[in-house]
Coordinates of C-alpha atoms in Angstrom, one line a residue:
M25 CA 87.4 -37.9 -123.3
R26 CA 90.4 -36.6 -121.5
G27 CA 88.4 -36.2 -118.3
V28 CA 87.2 -39.8 -118.4
N29 CA 90.8 -41.0 -118.9
T30 CA 91.9 -39.0 -115.9
I31 CA 89.1 -40.5 -113.8
E32 CA 90.0 -44.0 -115.0
A33 CA 93.6 -43.3 -113.9
K34 CA 92.3 -42.4 -110.5
L35 CA 90.2 -45.5 -110.3
A36 CA 93.3 -47.5 -111.2
Q37 CA 95.1 -45.7 -108.4
W38 CA 92.4 -47.1 -106.1
E39 CA 93.2 -50.5 -107.7
A40 CA 89.6 -50.9 -108.7
H41 CA 90.6 -53.1 -111.6
R42 CA 91.9 -55.7 -109.1
C43 CA 88.6 -56.0 -107.3
N44 CA 87.0 -59.3 -108.1
T45 CA 83.4 -58.1 -107.7
N46 CA 80.4 -57.5 -109.9
A47 CA 80.1 -53.9 -108.9
V48 CA 79.5 -50.5 -110.4
V49 CA 81.3 -47.2 -109.6
C50 CA 79.6 -43.9 -110.4
I51 CA 82.5 -42.1 -112.0
S52 CA 81.8 -38.5 -111.2
R53 CA 80.8 -39.2 -107.6
A54 CA 83.9 -41.4 -107.0
D55 CA 86.1 -38.7 -108.4
R56 CA 84.5 -36.1 -106.1
E57 CA 85.2 -38.3 -103.1
L58 CA 88.8 -38.7 -104.2
K59 CA 89.2 -35.0 -104.5
K60 CA 87.8 -34.5 -101.0
W61 CA 90.2 -37.1 -99.6
T62 CA 93.2 -35.5 -101.4
K63 CA 92.3 -32.1 -100.1
R64 CA 92.0 -33.4 -96.5
S65 CA 95.3 -35.3 -96.9
K66 CA 97.1 -32.2 -98.1
Q67 CA 95.7 -30.2 -95.3
R68 CA 97.0 -32.8 -92.8
K69 CA 100.4 -32.6 -94.3
R70 CA 100.4 -28.8 -94.1
D71 CA 99.3 -29.1 -90.4
G72 CA 102.1 -31.6 -89.7
D73 CA 99.7 -34.3 -88.6
D74 CA 101.9 -37.0 -90.0
E75 CA 104.6 -37.7 -87.4
D76 CA 106.7 -39.6 -89.9
Q77 CA 108.6 -36.9 -91.9
E78 CA 109.4 -39.4 -94.7
L79 CA 105.7 -40.2 -95.0
Q80 CA 105.0 -36.6 -95.6
K81 CA 107.2 -36.6 -98.6
T82 CA 105.5 -39.6 -100.1
P83 CA 102.1 -39.3 -101.9
R84 CA 99.6 -41.3 -99.9
A85 CA 97.2 -43.7 -101.6
P86 CA 93.5 -43.5 -100.7
P87 CA 92.5 -46.1 -98.1
A88 CA 90.8 -49.3 -99.3
G89 CA 87.7 -48.4 -97.3
M90 CA 87.1 -45.4 -99.5
L91 CA 86.9 -47.6 -102.6
Q92 CA 84.6 -50.0 -100.9
G93 CA 82.3 -47.2 -100.1
Q94 CA 82.0 -46.3 -103.8
L95 CA 81.4 -49.9 -105.0
H96 CA 77.7 -50.6 -105.6
T97 CA 76.7 -54.3 -106.0
T98 CA 72.9 -54.2 -105.5
V99 CA 71.6 -50.7 -106.5
L100 CA 72.8 -48.2 -109.0
P101 CA 73.6 -44.9 -107.4
T102 CA 72.0 -41.7 -108.7
A103 CA 73.5 -40.5 -111.9
I104 CA 73.7 -36.8 -112.7
A105 CA 73.5 -35.0 -116.1
S106 CA 77.2 -34.8 -116.8
K107 CA 79.1 -36.1 -119.8
T108 CA 81.7 -37.6 -117.4
D109 CA 79.1 -39.2 -115.1
R110 CA 79.3 -42.8 -116.4
Y111 CA 78.9 -46.0 -114.6
Y112 CA 82.1 -48.0 -114.5
L113 CA 81.7 -51.8 -114.4
V114 CA 84.5 -52.9 -112.2
D115 CA 84.7 -56.6 -113.0
K116 CA 84.6 -55.9 -116.8
G117 CA 87.0 -53.0 -116.7
R118 CA 84.8 -50.8 -118.9
H119 CA 82.0 -48.2 -118.7
M120 CA 78.4 -49.1 -119.0
S121 CA 77.2 -48.7 -122.6
A122 CA 74.4 -46.5 -123.9
R123 CA 72.4 -49.8 -124.4
E124 CA 73.0 -50.9 -120.8
T125 CA 72.1 -47.5 -119.5
A126 CA 68.8 -47.6 -121.5
N127 CA 68.1 -51.0 -119.8
A128 CA 68.7 -49.5 -116.4
M129 CA 66.4 -46.6 -117.1
G130 CA 63.6 -49.0 -118.1
Y131 CA 63.2 -48.3 -121.8
R132 CA 61.1 -50.9 -123.6
P133 CA 63.5 -53.5 -125.1
D134 CA 62.0 -53.3 -128.6
G135 CA 61.0 -49.7 -128.5
R136 CA 62.0 -46.7 -130.6
L137 CA 63.6 -44.8 -127.7
K138 CA 66.0 -47.6 -126.9
A139 CA 66.7 -48.2 -130.6
V140 CA 67.7 -44.6 -131.1
I141 CA 69.4 -43.4 -127.9
G142 CA 70.5 -46.8 -126.6
T143 CA 72.3 -48.0 -129.7
T144 CA 76.0 -47.5 -130.1
H145 CA 77.9 -46.3 -133.2
K146 CA 79.7 -49.7 -133.3
E147 CA 76.4 -51.5 -133.6
T148 CA 74.7 -49.4 -136.3
G149 CA 77.4 -47.3 -137.8
R150 CA 75.6 -44.1 -136.7
L151 CA 74.6 -42.2 -133.6
P152 CA 71.2 -40.7 -132.7
A153 CA 70.4 -37.6 -134.7
G154 CA 71.0 -35.4 -131.6
A155 CA 74.1 -37.0 -130.1
R156 CA 77.6 -36.7 -131.5
T157 CA 79.1 -39.2 -129.1
E158 CA 77.9 -42.2 -127.0
M159 CA 78.8 -40.1 -123.9
Q160 CA 76.3 -37.5 -125.0
A161 CA 73.7 -40.2 -125.5
I162 CA 74.3 -41.5 -122.0
A163 CA 74.2 -38.0 -120.4
M164 CA 70.8 -37.4 -122.1
Q165 CA 69.5 -40.6 -120.6
N166 CA 70.7 -39.6 -117.2
E167 CA 68.8 -36.3 -117.5
G168 CA 65.5 -38.2 -118.0
M169 CA 63.3 -40.1 -115.7
H170 CA 63.3 -43.7 -114.6
V171 CA 60.5 -45.1 -116.7
P172 CA 59.1 -47.8 -114.4
T173 CA 58.9 -45.3 -111.5
L174 CA 57.1 -42.8 -113.7
R175 CA 54.7 -45.5 -114.8
A176 CA 53.8 -46.1 -111.2
V177 CA 53.2 -42.4 -110.7
L178 CA 51.0 -42.2 -113.7
R179 CA 49.0 -45.3 -112.7
S180 CA 48.3 -43.8 -109.3
G181 CA 46.9 -40.6 -110.9
M182 CA 44.9 -42.2 -113.8
P183 CA 44.4 -45.9 -113.1
S184 CA 42.2 -46.4 -116.2
M185 CA 44.9 -45.2 -118.6
A186 CA 45.7 -48.7 -119.8
H187 CA 42.1 -49.5 -120.6
S188 CA 41.2 -46.3 -122.5
E189 CA 38.9 -46.8 -125.4
R190 CA 40.8 -44.3 -127.4
K191 CA 44.4 -43.1 -127.6
V192 CA 45.7 -41.3 -124.5
R193 CA 47.0 -37.9 -125.6
L194 CA 50.3 -36.6 -124.1
Y195 CA 51.6 -33.1 -124.1
D196 CA 55.0 -32.9 -122.5
M197 CA 56.9 -29.7 -121.7
C198 CA 60.7 -29.7 -121.2
S199 CA 60.6 -33.1 -122.9
G200 CA 64.2 -34.0 -123.0
I201 CA 64.4 -37.2 -125.1
G202 CA 60.9 -38.2 -124.2
T203 CA 61.0 -40.4 -121.2
M204 CA 57.5 -39.2 -120.2
A205 CA 56.3 -40.4 -123.6
E206 CA 58.1 -43.7 -123.1
A207 CA 56.3 -44.2 -119.7
V208 CA 52.8 -43.3 -121.2
D209 CA 53.5 -45.5 -124.2
Q210 CA 54.3 -48.5 -121.9
E211 CA 51.5 -47.9 -119.5
T212 CA 48.9 -47.7 -122.3
G213 CA 50.3 -50.7 -124.2
G214 CA 51.1 -48.4 -127.1
N215 CA 47.6 -46.9 -127.2
M216 CA 48.9 -43.3 -127.0
E217 CA 49.6 -40.2 -129.1
V218 CA 52.2 -37.5 -128.5
V219 CA 50.3 -34.4 -129.5
G220 CA 52.9 -31.9 -128.4
A221 CA 56.3 -31.3 -126.8
A222 CA 58.5 -28.4 -125.8
E223 CA 62.3 -28.6 -125.6
R224 CA 64.9 -25.9 -126.0
D225 CA 67.9 -28.1 -126.8
A226 CA 68.1 -28.6 -130.5
R227 CA 69.9 -32.0 -130.2
K228 CA 67.0 -33.4 -128.0
R229 CA 64.4 -32.0 -130.4
S230 CA 66.0 -34.0 -133.2
I231 CA 65.7 -37.1 -131.0
L232 CA 62.1 -36.3 -130.1
Q233 CA 61.3 -36.1 -133.8
E234 CA 63.1 -39.3 -134.7
V235 CA 61.6 -41.3 -131.9
W236 CA 58.1 -40.1 -131.5
Q237 CA 57.0 -39.1 -135.0
D238 CA 55.4 -42.6 -135.3
K239 CA 53.3 -41.8 -132.3
G240 CA 51.9 -38.6 -133.9
L241 CA 54.4 -36.0 -132.8
K242 CA 54.7 -33.4 -135.6
R243 CA 57.7 -31.2 -136.1
A244 CA 55.4 -28.1 -135.9
R245 CA 54.2 -29.3 -132.4
I246 CA 57.7 -29.4 -130.9
Y247 CA 58.0 -26.0 -129.4
V248 CA 61.4 -24.4 -128.6
D249 CA 60.1 -22.2 -125.8
A250 CA 58.1 -23.9 -123.1
L251 CA 57.2 -20.5 -121.6
G252 CA 56.0 -19.0 -124.9
E253 CA 52.4 -18.3 -125.9
D254 CA 52.5 -21.0 -128.7
A255 CA 53.4 -23.7 -126.1
A256 CA 50.7 -22.3 -123.7
D257 CA 48.1 -22.7 -126.4
G258 CA 49.2 -26.2 -127.5
P259 CA 46.8 -29.1 -128.5
E260 CA 44.3 -30.8 -126.3
A261 CA 45.8 -33.6 -124.1
D262 CA 44.8 -36.1 -121.5
V263 CA 48.2 -36.1 -119.7
F264 CA 50.2 -32.9 -119.3
G265 CA 53.8 -33.4 -118.1
M266 CA 56.3 -30.8 -116.9
T267 CA 60.0 -31.4 -116.1
P268 CA 61.3 -27.8 -115.7
D269 CA 65.0 -27.2 -115.5
C270 CA 66.0 -28.1 -111.9
G271 CA 69.7 -27.0 -111.8
K272 CA 69.0 -24.1 -109.4
W273 CA 67.0 -26.3 -107.0
S274 CA 69.4 -29.2 -106.7
S275 CA 71.4 -30.0 -103.6
A276 CA 74.6 -29.0 -105.5
S277 CA 73.2 -25.6 -106.4
T278 CA 75.1 -22.5 -105.1
V279 CA 72.6 -19.8 -106.2
S280 CA 70.9 -17.6 -103.7
E281 CA 67.5 -18.4 -102.3
E282 CA 66.1 -15.4 -104.2
E283 CA 67.4 -16.6 -107.5
A284 CA 66.1 -20.1 -106.8
M285 CA 62.7 -18.7 -105.9
A286 CA 62.6 -16.6 -109.1
E287 CA 63.0 -19.8 -111.1
T288 CA 59.7 -21.1 -109.7
G289 CA 57.9 -18.5 -111.8
K290 CA 58.4 -20.6 -114.8
V291 CA 56.0 -23.2 -113.4
K292 CA 53.3 -20.6 -113.3
L293 CA 53.9 -19.8 -117.0
M294 CA 53.8 -23.4 -118.0
M295 CA 50.5 -23.9 -116.1
R296 CA 48.8 -21.5 -118.5
Y297 CA 48.3 -24.4 -120.8
A298 CA 46.7 -26.6 -118.1
T299 CA 44.4 -23.7 -117.0
R300 CA 43.1 -23.4 -120.6
K301 CA 42.9 -27.0 -121.6
R302 CA 42.2 -28.8 -118.3
P303 CA 43.8 -32.1 -119.0
R304 CA 42.7 -35.2 -117.1
M305 CA 46.1 -35.4 -115.3
V306 CA 49.0 -33.0 -114.7
V307 CA 52.4 -34.3 -113.6
L308 CA 55.4 -32.2 -112.6
E309 CA 58.7 -33.9 -111.8
S310 CA 61.7 -32.3 -110.3
V311 CA 64.5 -32.8 -107.7
A312 CA 63.7 -34.2 -104.3
T313 CA 65.1 -31.2 -102.4
L314 CA 62.0 -29.3 -103.2
L315 CA 60.0 -31.6 -100.8
G316 CA 62.8 -31.8 -98.3
N317 CA 63.5 -29.7 -95.2
G318 CA 66.4 -27.7 -96.6
R319 CA 66.8 -24.3 -98.1
M320 CA 64.9 -25.3 -101.3
R321 CA 61.7 -26.1 -99.3
R322 CA 60.3 -22.6 -100.0
C323 CA 60.8 -23.2 -103.7
G324 CA 58.8 -26.4 -103.4
E325 CA 56.0 -24.6 -101.6
A326 CA 56.0 -21.9 -104.3
I327 CA 55.7 -24.5 -107.0
E328 CA 52.8 -26.2 -105.2
A329 CA 51.1 -22.8 -104.8
A330 CA 51.4 -22.2 -108.5
L331 CA 49.9 -25.6 -109.3
R332 CA 47.0 -25.3 -106.9
G333 CA 46.4 -21.7 -107.9
A334 CA 46.1 -22.6 -111.6
L335 CA 43.7 -25.6 -111.0
P336 CA 42.2 -25.2 -107.5
D337 CA 39.5 -27.8 -108.1
Y338 CA 41.9 -30.5 -109.0
T339 CA 43.0 -33.1 -106.5
W340 CA 46.8 -32.5 -105.8
R341 CA 49.3 -34.7 -104.1
A342 CA 53.1 -34.4 -103.7
Q343 CA 55.5 -37.1 -102.9
I344 CA 59.2 -38.1 -103.1
V345 CA 59.5 -41.3 -105.1
D346 CA 62.5 -43.5 -105.4
P347 CA 62.8 -46.6 -107.7
W348 CA 64.5 -48.8 -105.1
T349 CA 62.2 -47.8 -102.2
H350 CA 58.9 -47.7 -103.9
I351 CA 59.0 -50.3 -106.7
G352 CA 62.0 -52.4 -105.9
A353 CA 64.0 -51.4 -109.0
P354 CA 67.8 -51.6 -108.6
M355 CA 68.4 -47.8 -108.8
R356 CA 68.5 -44.9 -106.4
R357 CA 66.9 -41.9 -108.0
E358 CA 64.9 -39.8 -105.5
R359 CA 62.6 -37.3 -107.3
A360 CA 59.7 -35.1 -106.3
F361 CA 56.4 -35.5 -108.1
W362 CA 53.3 -33.4 -108.0
V363 CA 50.2 -35.0 -109.5
G364 CA 46.9 -33.3 -110.1
T365 CA 43.8 -35.0 -111.3
R366 CA 40.7 -33.4 -112.8
P367 CA 37.5 -33.9 -110.7
T368 CA 35.3 -36.5 -112.3
A369 CA 32.0 -34.8 -111.3
T370 CA 32.7 -31.6 -113.3
A371 CA 35.1 -33.1 -115.9
Q372 CA 34.4 -32.8 -119.6
Q373 CA 34.1 -36.2 -121.2
P374 CA 37.3 -37.5 -122.8

């Protein structure tokens, strides 16, 4: 909480509380920009760029234009998985709540996921099983996927999903709090079953159990190790989702290219399940840098080689998808998606 208070003090220094506008500031990103400006300002003083000697002795306030660049009135900026990365509502003088964040991420208003992770302690007298504070609940949401965007991706890969005669079965590796399950649940009109999940974080496993047990997810089918043999031999599914840890592939990563490449080997291990069970659709979601032209491009190519190598007869496509650009949702959240669909001619009947 101390970090948030410090950031709020910096926002007050920018006089954000005086702005009469319905805008949002992304706390961590605004703080990062302020640090950059402060560093440049100090360097200018050391270099003697300020001709007025008295001005050099006086702390300078950040220019108004910097604040304006951090104010977002139409589209939410991308949030990151940080406990301090909270949206600040300028005109209300407070942070966005867990419930408001759940709305922004597209959770069903009357669904279990929103009821559990998007409900504050003040409203119910308790927090989700896996979150000790509302800040943790918000960080968990920020780590997940934007549900309406994911629904569009799923629909493009399996358009008949919403009209299935039986329940669509989902097996989700690196599940987080279950945003893949939320998307499938919405897309099928509730006609789905979560047959398996894998998540190493004990807090998130608690939330998975609390939210998705009513959709068939059994505690024994929540694996701790997505790379282990138990997870690789999981139950039969129609949709197989993967969201491997992307920290070493992100634009903020400082690891070597060799270390980043080594991380792609996890995708090959996860795909053992798909090779054995041959689900109707495979979806892998990760950071957009993997499909960009930067230093992580090779990692993206290695991931695609692992997918195609495991299921060479599937139809594969890769795309960067953004909520604002592709479906008109008021959020910027570029992500890379690989979608593989089983050939109908040789497919086993569902």
